[in-house]
Amino acid sequence: MDIRLDGVSHSYGVTEVLRDVSLDIPSGKIVCIVGPSGCGKSTFLRVLGGLERPTAGNVLQLGQIPQDCLNPMTFIFQDFALLPWRTVRGNVSLVLEDHALPTKEMQSIIDDVLARTKLSDFADALPRQLSGGMKQRVAIARALAVNPAVMLMDEPLSALDSQTRELLMDDLIALWTRTPFTAVYVTHNLAEAVRLGHSIVVLSRRPGQVREIVHLDKPLAERGHGDPELEAHQRHLWGLMRDEAAAADAELLNV
C-alpha cells in the first residue's frame, strides 16, 4: 500500500504548522522526515496516522492493504510506551487481544516477532528489567505483531545512548532486509536519516513545507558508520537546514 499526501496543510488555531505538503510514500521503503525544531515533523506523522485531521488537503491510501495486516498504521514512539506490569510477551500480545485470533495463532505471531527482534530469551521479563535498547525492541516487536501496512516512527532512538542507537539501527536494517516494510521515520538526527532512509524529506522551518527530497540509492545493508558517501549526504542535508535551524532555535527561545 502506497501513501500519498496531496496539498496537506495543518494549523493549531492561528498557528500554521504545515503548509501544502505533497509527497508519495512508496510501499516497502523507509522515508525519513527531517527539519528544524518546531517545523511540524511530529504533526506530519500524526496527520499521516489519522490522529489529526488536516486543515486542508488529503492523505490517500493507494492500493490494497495486505491481507494479513491487522492494523494499517502503527506508531512507534521515543518513550517506548510499555505497560510496566506486563512482561515482554504481555506487552506484545496487547495489540493482538482485540482481534479474536486463535490462541495458537497469537502465540505463533508473538514467538515470531520476539525472535526477529532478538527478545526470545526475555519473553518473561518486565520492562524495569530491560535496558533502554531492549525496551525499544519490545516496542518494535509490538508494532511488527500487527503486520502494519505502514510503521510511523517518531524519533524512536532519540532517548538512547549512541552505542545503543547504532545497534538498533543495525537491527532495523536487518529487519527490513529480511522482510521489507514501509516506514515513515521522523528524526532530528541526520546520521540516522542517511543510514536508514531510502529517501529523506527536508521540511522548512514552520510552517513546514517540503524544501527538498534527497534520494539514497545505496542498499541499506551496505551502509555503515563512517561511510564517506553517507557523510556527504549528511553535509548536504545540514547545509539545507543550518540557517533555518538556527533561526528556529532562536524563535523557540523567544517564545
Short mmCIF file of C-alpha atoms in Angstrom, two decimals:
data_model
loop_
_atom_site.label_atom_id
_atom_site.label_comp_id
_atom_site.label_asym_id
_atom_site.label_seq_id
_atom_site.Cartn_x
_atom_site.Cartn_y
_atom_site.Cartn_z
CA MET A 1 0.00 0.00 0.00
CA ASP A 2 1.36 3.40 -1.02
CA ILE A 3 0.54 6.65 0.79
CA ARG A 4 0.08 9.99 -0.94
CA LEU A 5 -0.17 13.38 0.72
CA ASP A 6 -1.88 15.87 -1.57
CA GLY A 7 -1.56 19.53 -0.57
CA VAL A 8 -1.74 18.82 3.16
CA SER A 9 -1.78 21.82 5.49
CA HIS A 10 -2.44 21.92 9.22
CA SER A 11 -2.93 24.65 11.79
CA TYR A 12 -3.49 24.81 15.53
CA GLY A 13 -5.71 27.85 15.87
CA VAL A 14 -3.84 30.75 14.27
CA THR A 15 -0.53 28.85 14.27
CA GLU A 16 0.16 27.35 10.86
CA VAL A 17 2.32 24.24 11.31
CA LEU A 18 2.30 22.57 7.88
CA ARG A 19 1.70 24.19 4.50
CA ASP A 20 0.82 22.50 1.20
CA VAL A 21 2.80 19.27 1.72
CA SER A 22 2.61 16.88 -1.22
CA LEU A 23 4.53 13.63 -1.02
CA ASP A 24 4.44 10.00 -2.13
CA ILE A 25 5.46 7.24 0.31
CA PRO A 26 6.07 4.05 -1.70
CA SER A 27 5.42 0.61 -0.31
CA GLY A 28 8.46 -1.22 1.05
CA LYS A 29 10.59 1.90 1.56
CA ILE A 30 11.72 3.92 4.59
CA VAL A 31 11.08 7.64 4.22
CA CYS A 32 12.83 9.86 6.78
CA ILE A 33 11.49 13.30 7.74
CA VAL A 34 13.98 15.91 8.96
CA GLY A 35 13.84 19.65 9.57
CA PRO A 36 14.45 22.42 12.12
CA SER A 37 12.95 22.26 15.61
CA GLY A 38 9.25 23.10 15.58
CA CYS A 39 8.85 22.61 11.81
CA GLY A 40 5.94 20.20 12.23
CA LYS A 41 7.62 16.79 11.91
CA SER A 42 5.56 15.13 14.65
CA THR A 43 2.39 16.87 13.45
CA PHE A 44 3.13 15.49 9.99
CA LEU A 45 3.24 11.99 11.45
CA ARG A 46 0.04 12.49 13.44
CA VAL A 47 -1.80 13.70 10.32
CA LEU A 48 -0.45 10.77 8.34
CA GLY A 49 -1.62 8.33 11.02
CA GLY A 50 -5.09 9.84 11.33
CA LEU A 51 -4.61 11.29 14.83
CA GLU A 52 -5.08 14.79 13.42
CA ARG A 53 -7.38 15.84 10.60
CA PRO A 54 -5.56 18.13 8.14
CA THR A 55 -6.84 21.67 7.83
CA ALA A 56 -6.54 21.33 4.06
CA GLY A 57 -5.55 18.64 1.60
CA ASN A 58 -5.85 14.87 1.73
CA VAL A 59 -3.98 11.77 2.87
CA LEU A 60 -4.68 8.96 0.42
CA GLN A 61 -4.10 5.22 0.78
CA LEU A 62 -3.36 3.74 -2.64
CA GLY A 63 -3.63 0.04 -3.35
CA GLN A 64 -4.72 -2.85 -1.18
CA ILE A 65 -3.92 -3.30 2.48
CA PRO A 66 -2.04 -6.62 2.92
CA GLN A 67 -4.43 -9.45 3.67
CA ASP A 68 -2.77 -10.38 6.98
CA CYS A 69 -2.47 -6.75 8.15
CA LEU A 70 -4.25 -6.27 11.47
CA ASN A 71 -3.59 -2.52 11.79
CA PRO A 72 -2.77 -0.41 8.71
CA MET A 73 -0.97 2.39 10.60
CA THR A 74 1.09 1.64 13.71
CA PHE A 75 3.11 4.14 15.78
CA ILE A 76 6.46 3.62 17.48
CA PHE A 77 7.33 6.39 19.95
CA GLN A 78 10.56 7.51 21.59
CA ASP A 79 9.28 6.77 25.11
CA PHE A 80 8.60 3.04 24.39
CA ALA A 81 5.01 3.22 25.80
CA LEU A 82 5.24 -0.15 27.58
CA LEU A 83 2.92 -1.28 30.35
CA PRO A 84 5.21 -1.76 33.38
CA TRP A 85 3.12 -4.58 34.91
CA ARG A 86 3.18 -6.69 31.75
CA THR A 87 6.04 -8.91 30.64
CA VAL A 88 7.69 -8.54 27.23
CA ARG A 89 5.32 -11.20 25.87
CA GLY A 90 2.36 -9.47 27.53
CA ASN A 91 3.23 -6.08 26.04
CA VAL A 92 3.45 -7.58 22.57
CA SER A 93 0.23 -9.57 22.98
CA LEU A 94 -1.66 -6.40 23.95
CA VAL A 95 -2.06 -5.31 20.33
CA LEU A 96 -3.44 -8.72 19.32
CA GLU A 97 -6.01 -9.20 22.04
CA ASP A 98 -8.83 -7.33 20.29
CA HIS A 99 -8.51 -9.30 17.05
CA ALA A 100 -10.16 -12.57 18.13
CA LEU A 101 -7.24 -14.67 16.97
CA PRO A 102 -6.99 -18.33 17.95
CA THR A 103 -4.60 -18.75 20.87
CA LYS A 104 -2.18 -20.87 18.85
CA GLU A 105 -2.00 -18.29 16.06
CA MET A 106 -1.47 -15.43 18.55
CA GLN A 107 1.36 -17.29 20.27
CA SER A 108 2.94 -18.07 16.91
CA ILE A 109 2.90 -14.38 15.94
CA ILE A 110 4.41 -13.37 19.28
CA ASP A 111 7.11 -16.01 19.09
CA ASP A 112 7.99 -14.89 15.56
CA VAL A 113 8.34 -11.17 16.34
CA LEU A 114 10.28 -11.85 19.55
CA ALA A 115 12.70 -13.98 17.55
CA ARG A 116 13.03 -11.31 14.85
CA THR A 117 13.82 -8.64 17.45
CA LYS A 118 16.21 -10.86 19.47
CA LEU A 119 13.91 -10.93 22.52
CA SER A 120 13.02 -14.62 22.77
CA ASP A 121 15.17 -15.10 25.87
CA PHE A 122 13.48 -12.14 27.58
CA ALA A 123 9.84 -13.02 26.93
CA ASP A 124 9.02 -13.22 30.65
CA ALA A 125 10.98 -10.14 31.75
CA LEU A 126 9.28 -6.96 32.97
CA PRO A 127 10.16 -3.58 31.43
CA ARG A 128 12.04 -2.48 34.58
CA GLN A 129 14.44 -5.38 33.99
CA LEU A 130 15.31 -4.22 30.47
CA SER A 131 17.78 -1.71 29.08
CA GLY A 132 16.53 1.22 27.01
CA GLY A 133 17.53 -0.50 23.80
CA MET A 134 15.68 -3.67 24.74
CA LYS A 135 12.58 -1.68 25.67
CA GLN A 136 12.59 -0.13 22.22
CA ARG A 137 12.99 -3.59 20.70
CA VAL A 138 9.79 -4.57 22.55
CA ALA A 139 8.03 -1.54 21.05
CA ILE A 140 9.24 -2.57 17.58
CA ALA A 141 8.16 -6.18 18.16
CA ARG A 142 4.72 -4.95 19.24
CA ALA A 143 4.40 -2.91 16.04
CA LEU A 144 5.52 -5.83 13.86
CA ALA A 145 2.98 -8.14 15.50
CA VAL A 146 0.07 -6.50 13.70
CA ASN A 147 1.92 -6.58 10.35
CA PRO A 148 1.19 -2.91 9.66
CA ALA A 149 0.97 -1.52 6.15
CA VAL A 150 2.98 1.49 7.37
CA MET A 151 5.03 1.99 10.54
CA LEU A 152 5.07 5.58 11.82
CA MET A 153 8.24 6.10 13.85
CA ASP A 154 8.52 9.30 15.91
CA GLU A 155 12.18 9.72 16.91
CA PRO A 156 12.31 6.13 18.18
CA LEU A 157 16.04 6.17 19.01
CA SER A 158 16.44 9.68 20.41
CA ALA A 159 16.23 8.62 24.08
CA LEU A 160 19.06 6.10 23.69
CA ASP A 161 22.83 6.43 24.06
CA SER A 162 24.95 6.48 20.90
CA GLN A 163 26.14 2.86 21.11
CA THR A 164 22.62 1.51 21.63
CA ARG A 165 21.37 3.73 18.80
CA GLU A 166 23.97 2.22 16.43
CA LEU A 167 22.99 -1.31 17.42
CA LEU A 168 19.28 -0.64 16.92
CA MET A 169 19.93 0.91 13.51
CA ASP A 170 21.70 -2.34 12.61
CA ASP A 171 18.67 -4.24 13.92
CA LEU A 172 16.21 -2.15 11.88
CA ILE A 173 18.28 -2.65 8.73
CA ALA A 174 18.41 -6.41 9.36
CA LEU A 175 14.64 -6.50 9.89
CA TRP A 176 13.98 -4.54 6.69
CA THR A 177 16.45 -6.66 4.69
CA ARG A 178 14.70 -9.83 5.82
CA THR A 179 11.17 -8.56 5.21
CA PRO A 180 10.95 -5.07 3.64
CA PHE A 181 8.45 -2.87 5.42
CA THR A 182 7.10 0.61 4.80
CA ALA A 183 8.01 3.25 7.37
CA VAL A 184 7.90 7.00 7.87
CA TYR A 185 10.71 7.83 10.26
CA VAL A 186 10.82 11.25 11.94
CA THR A 187 14.22 12.20 13.35
CA HIS A 188 16.36 15.20 14.23
CA ASN A 189 19.49 13.06 13.79
CA LEU A 190 20.87 13.35 10.26
CA ALA A 191 23.21 10.37 10.76
CA GLU A 192 20.14 8.19 11.41
CA ALA A 193 18.38 9.61 8.37
CA VAL A 194 21.20 8.81 5.92
CA ARG A 195 21.72 5.38 7.47
CA LEU A 196 18.07 4.29 7.32
CA GLY A 197 16.27 6.33 4.69
CA HIS A 198 15.65 5.36 1.09
CA SER A 199 14.59 8.97 0.75
CA ILE A 200 14.87 11.94 3.10
CA VAL A 201 12.28 14.71 3.12
CA VAL A 202 13.64 18.06 4.33
CA LEU A 203 10.98 20.33 5.83
CA SER A 204 11.45 24.08 6.12
CA ARG A 205 11.01 25.95 9.39
CA ARG A 206 7.41 26.49 10.47
CA PRO A 207 5.15 26.37 8.64
CA GLY A 208 6.76 23.17 7.39
CA GLN A 209 6.96 22.85 3.63
CA VAL A 210 8.86 20.31 1.55
CA ARG A 211 12.14 22.02 0.78
CA GLU A 212 13.90 19.10 -0.88
CA ILE A 213 13.67 15.32 -1.18
CA VAL A 214 17.02 13.53 -1.17
CA HIS A 215 17.08 10.01 -2.60
CA LEU A 216 19.72 7.50 -1.49
CA ASP A 217 20.34 4.57 -3.83
CA LYS A 218 22.92 2.69 -1.76
CA PRO A 219 21.41 -0.52 -0.30
CA LEU A 220 20.71 -0.31 3.43
CA ALA A 221 22.82 -3.38 4.16
CA GLU A 222 25.87 -1.68 2.61
CA ARG A 223 25.64 1.48 4.69
CA GLY A 224 27.91 1.76 7.69
CA HIS A 225 29.28 4.16 10.25
CA GLY A 226 31.89 6.49 8.72
CA ASP A 227 30.77 5.83 5.13
CA PRO A 228 32.08 8.79 3.02
CA GLU A 229 29.04 8.73 0.73
CA LEU A 230 26.66 8.93 3.70
CA GLU A 231 28.73 11.69 5.30
CA ALA A 232 28.48 13.69 2.05
CA HIS A 233 24.69 13.33 2.11
CA GLN A 234 24.69 14.36 5.76
CA ARG A 235 26.70 17.53 4.98
CA HIS A 236 24.29 18.35 2.16
CA LEU A 237 21.29 17.96 4.47
CA TRP A 238 22.88 20.13 7.14
CA GLY A 239 23.67 22.76 4.53
CA LEU A 240 19.98 22.86 3.64
CA MET A 241 18.92 23.13 7.28
CA ARG A 242 21.67 25.08 9.09
CA ASP A 243 20.41 28.65 8.75
CA GLU A 244 16.78 27.73 9.31
CA ALA A 245 17.68 25.53 12.31
CA ALA A 246 19.49 28.46 13.95
CA ALA A 247 16.54 30.77 13.25
CA ALA A 248 14.06 28.20 14.57
CA ASP A 249 16.05 27.71 17.79
CA ALA A 250 16.20 31.47 18.34
CA GLU A 251 12.46 31.71 17.74
CA LEU A 252 11.74 28.94 20.29
CA LEU A 253 13.96 30.64 22.90
CA ASN A 254 11.94 33.84 22.48
CA VAL A 255 8.55 32.14 22.91
#
